[in-house]
Short mmCIF file of C-alpha atoms in Angstrom, two decimals:
data_model
loop_
_atom_site.label_atom_id
_atom_site.label_comp_id
_atom_site.label_asym_id
_atom_site.label_seq_id
_atom_site.Cartn_x
_atom_site.Cartn_y
_atom_site.Cartn_z
CA MET A 1 -0.18 -0.12 -0.18
CA PHE A 2 2.76 2.42 0.90
CA LYS A 3 5.68 0.59 -0.97
CA HIS A 4 5.29 3.08 -3.53
CA LEU A 5 6.82 5.96 -1.26
CA GLU A 6 10.18 3.99 0.05
CA ASN A 7 13.17 5.73 -0.65
CA VAL A 8 16.57 2.90 -1.69
CA ASN A 9 17.51 2.83 1.76
CA GLU A 10 13.86 2.15 2.86
CA LYS A 11 13.61 -0.51 0.19
CA GLU A 12 17.02 -1.98 1.65
CA MET A 13 15.36 -1.96 5.17
CA ARG A 14 12.54 -4.03 3.49
CA LYS A 15 14.77 -6.76 2.17
CA PHE A 16 16.78 -6.90 5.41
CA ALA A 17 13.57 -7.30 7.51
CA LYS A 18 12.15 -9.98 5.17
CA ARG A 19 15.35 -11.84 5.69
CA PHE A 20 15.74 -11.47 9.43
CA CYS A 21 12.44 -12.91 9.83
CA LYS A 22 13.31 -16.10 7.62
CA ASP A 23 16.85 -16.21 9.46
CA MET A 24 14.69 -16.32 12.75
CA ASN A 25 12.28 -18.62 11.67
CA TRP A 26 9.34 -15.84 11.97
CA PRO A 27 6.14 -15.55 10.30
CA LYS A 28 5.96 -13.05 7.61
CA LEU A 29 5.15 -9.57 9.26
CA LYS A 30 3.63 -7.78 6.61
CA ILE A 31 5.17 -4.20 7.37
CA SER A 32 3.08 -1.80 5.20
CA ARG A 33 5.76 1.09 5.23
CA PHE A 34 9.33 1.40 6.47
CA LYS A 35 10.80 5.09 6.81
CA LEU A 36 14.14 6.21 7.44
CA GLY A 37 13.96 9.72 8.79
CA ARG A 38 15.84 12.38 11.39
CA MET A 39 13.88 11.66 14.35
CA SER A 40 15.23 13.83 17.04
CA GLN A 41 13.61 12.00 20.00
CA PHE A 42 13.97 8.13 19.55
CA ARG A 43 15.75 5.56 17.31
CA GLY A 44 12.85 3.76 15.91
CA TYR A 45 9.15 3.81 16.65
CA ALA A 46 6.78 0.80 15.52
CA LEU A 47 3.23 1.69 14.96
CA VAL A 48 0.17 -0.11 14.07
CA ASN A 49 -3.02 1.80 12.85
CA ILE A 50 -6.37 -0.07 12.28
CA ILE A 51 -9.03 1.56 10.68
CA ASN A 52 -12.39 -0.06 9.42
CA ASN A 53 -10.73 -3.22 10.00
CA VAL A 54 -7.66 -2.39 7.75
CA GLU A 55 -4.23 -3.19 9.88
CA ASN A 56 -1.22 -1.17 8.70
CA ARG A 57 2.09 -1.76 10.39
CA PHE A 58 4.90 0.80 10.22
CA ILE A 59 8.43 1.02 11.26
CA LEU A 60 10.37 4.13 11.44
CA VAL A 61 14.11 4.47 12.05
CA SER A 62 16.58 7.60 13.20
CA ASN A 63 19.48 8.45 11.15
CA ASN A 64 19.75 11.39 13.06
CA PRO A 65 23.42 11.47 14.94
CA VAL A 66 22.03 13.31 17.96
CA VAL A 67 19.63 10.51 18.97
CA TYR A 68 22.60 8.02 19.03
CA ALA A 69 24.81 10.41 20.99
CA VAL A 70 27.44 9.59 18.31
CA ASP A 71 29.21 11.89 15.39
CA THR A 72 28.67 9.50 12.87
CA ILE A 73 25.91 6.41 12.86
CA GLU A 74 27.28 3.09 11.84
CA ASN A 75 25.23 0.59 9.99
CA TYR A 76 25.26 -1.82 12.83
CA ASP A 77 23.17 1.01 15.07
CA LEU A 78 20.57 1.26 12.33
CA MET A 79 20.33 -2.62 12.41
CA CYS A 80 19.60 -2.94 15.85
CA ALA A 81 17.18 0.03 15.93
CA LEU A 82 15.27 -1.85 12.89
CA VAL A 83 15.45 -4.99 14.48
CA HIS A 84 14.21 -3.64 17.83
CA GLU A 85 11.13 -1.94 16.11
CA MET A 86 10.70 -5.41 14.30
CA VAL A 87 10.41 -7.42 17.90
CA HIS A 88 7.55 -4.73 18.94
CA ILE A 89 5.99 -5.89 15.30
CA TYR A 90 6.45 -9.31 16.26
CA LEU A 91 4.97 -9.59 19.67
CA TRP A 92 1.63 -7.71 17.78
CA HIS A 93 1.52 -10.35 15.46
CA THR A 94 1.64 -13.32 17.43
CA THR A 95 -0.09 -11.75 20.69
CA LYS A 96 -2.13 -9.06 19.42
CA LYS A 97 -1.63 -7.91 22.97
CA VAL A 98 -0.55 -4.09 23.01
CA GLU A 99 0.80 -4.42 27.06
CA TRP A 100 3.20 -7.09 25.59
CA ALA A 101 3.44 -5.71 22.19
CA PHE A 102 4.57 -2.36 22.80
CA SER A 103 6.67 -2.34 26.24
CA HIS A 104 10.15 -3.68 26.94
CA GLY A 105 8.92 -6.28 29.42
CA LYS A 106 9.69 -9.69 30.03
CA LYS A 107 8.17 -10.84 26.55
CA PHE A 108 9.83 -8.32 24.52
CA ILE A 109 13.23 -9.43 26.31
CA LYS A 110 12.62 -13.34 26.04
CA VAL A 111 12.51 -12.32 22.29
CA CYS A 112 15.58 -10.07 22.44
CA GLU A 113 17.74 -13.04 24.07
CA GLU A 114 16.41 -15.84 21.55
CA ILE A 115 17.68 -13.34 18.77
CA GLN A 116 21.01 -13.10 20.57
CA LYS A 117 20.93 -16.85 20.71
CA LYS A 118 19.75 -17.47 17.13
CA SER A 119 22.25 -14.52 15.48
CA ARG A 120 25.23 -16.23 17.71
CA GLY A 121 25.53 -12.89 19.63
CA PHE A 122 25.86 -10.66 16.71
CA TYR A 123 22.89 -9.09 17.99
CA THR A 124 22.78 -8.80 21.99
CA VAL A 125 19.87 -7.88 24.61
CA LYS A 126 21.86 -5.17 25.38
CA ASN A 127 21.89 -3.71 21.85
CA LEU A 128 18.30 -4.28 21.48
CA VAL A 129 16.95 -3.27 24.36
CA ASN A 130 18.64 0.52 24.19
#
């Protein structure tokens, strides 16, 4: 629905997300739009919008060095922010419970631990929760 609005970097985010879901043995998450922008308050943001029984899922990731407290953002930082937001969407997809999907509680930590294990430590719980 919104794919036509994505630029080259956002299309790469979509490809990464698709591959990541496959590597983690997750179901297809059906994310409506990926957006890379200069948010100044958050590294990323996951949003689910339901109107007239139509569900759209959005992932926004900041490329603003200020929110990462660095001069230059590394690709790894962007990947961790993207994976973090994907965990929120994954929890929404699998539970449909707002309190589990959009918090950083036990369920969120458990999924991050599974990612750390499956990625052999490439992604750490610490880097995914930040």
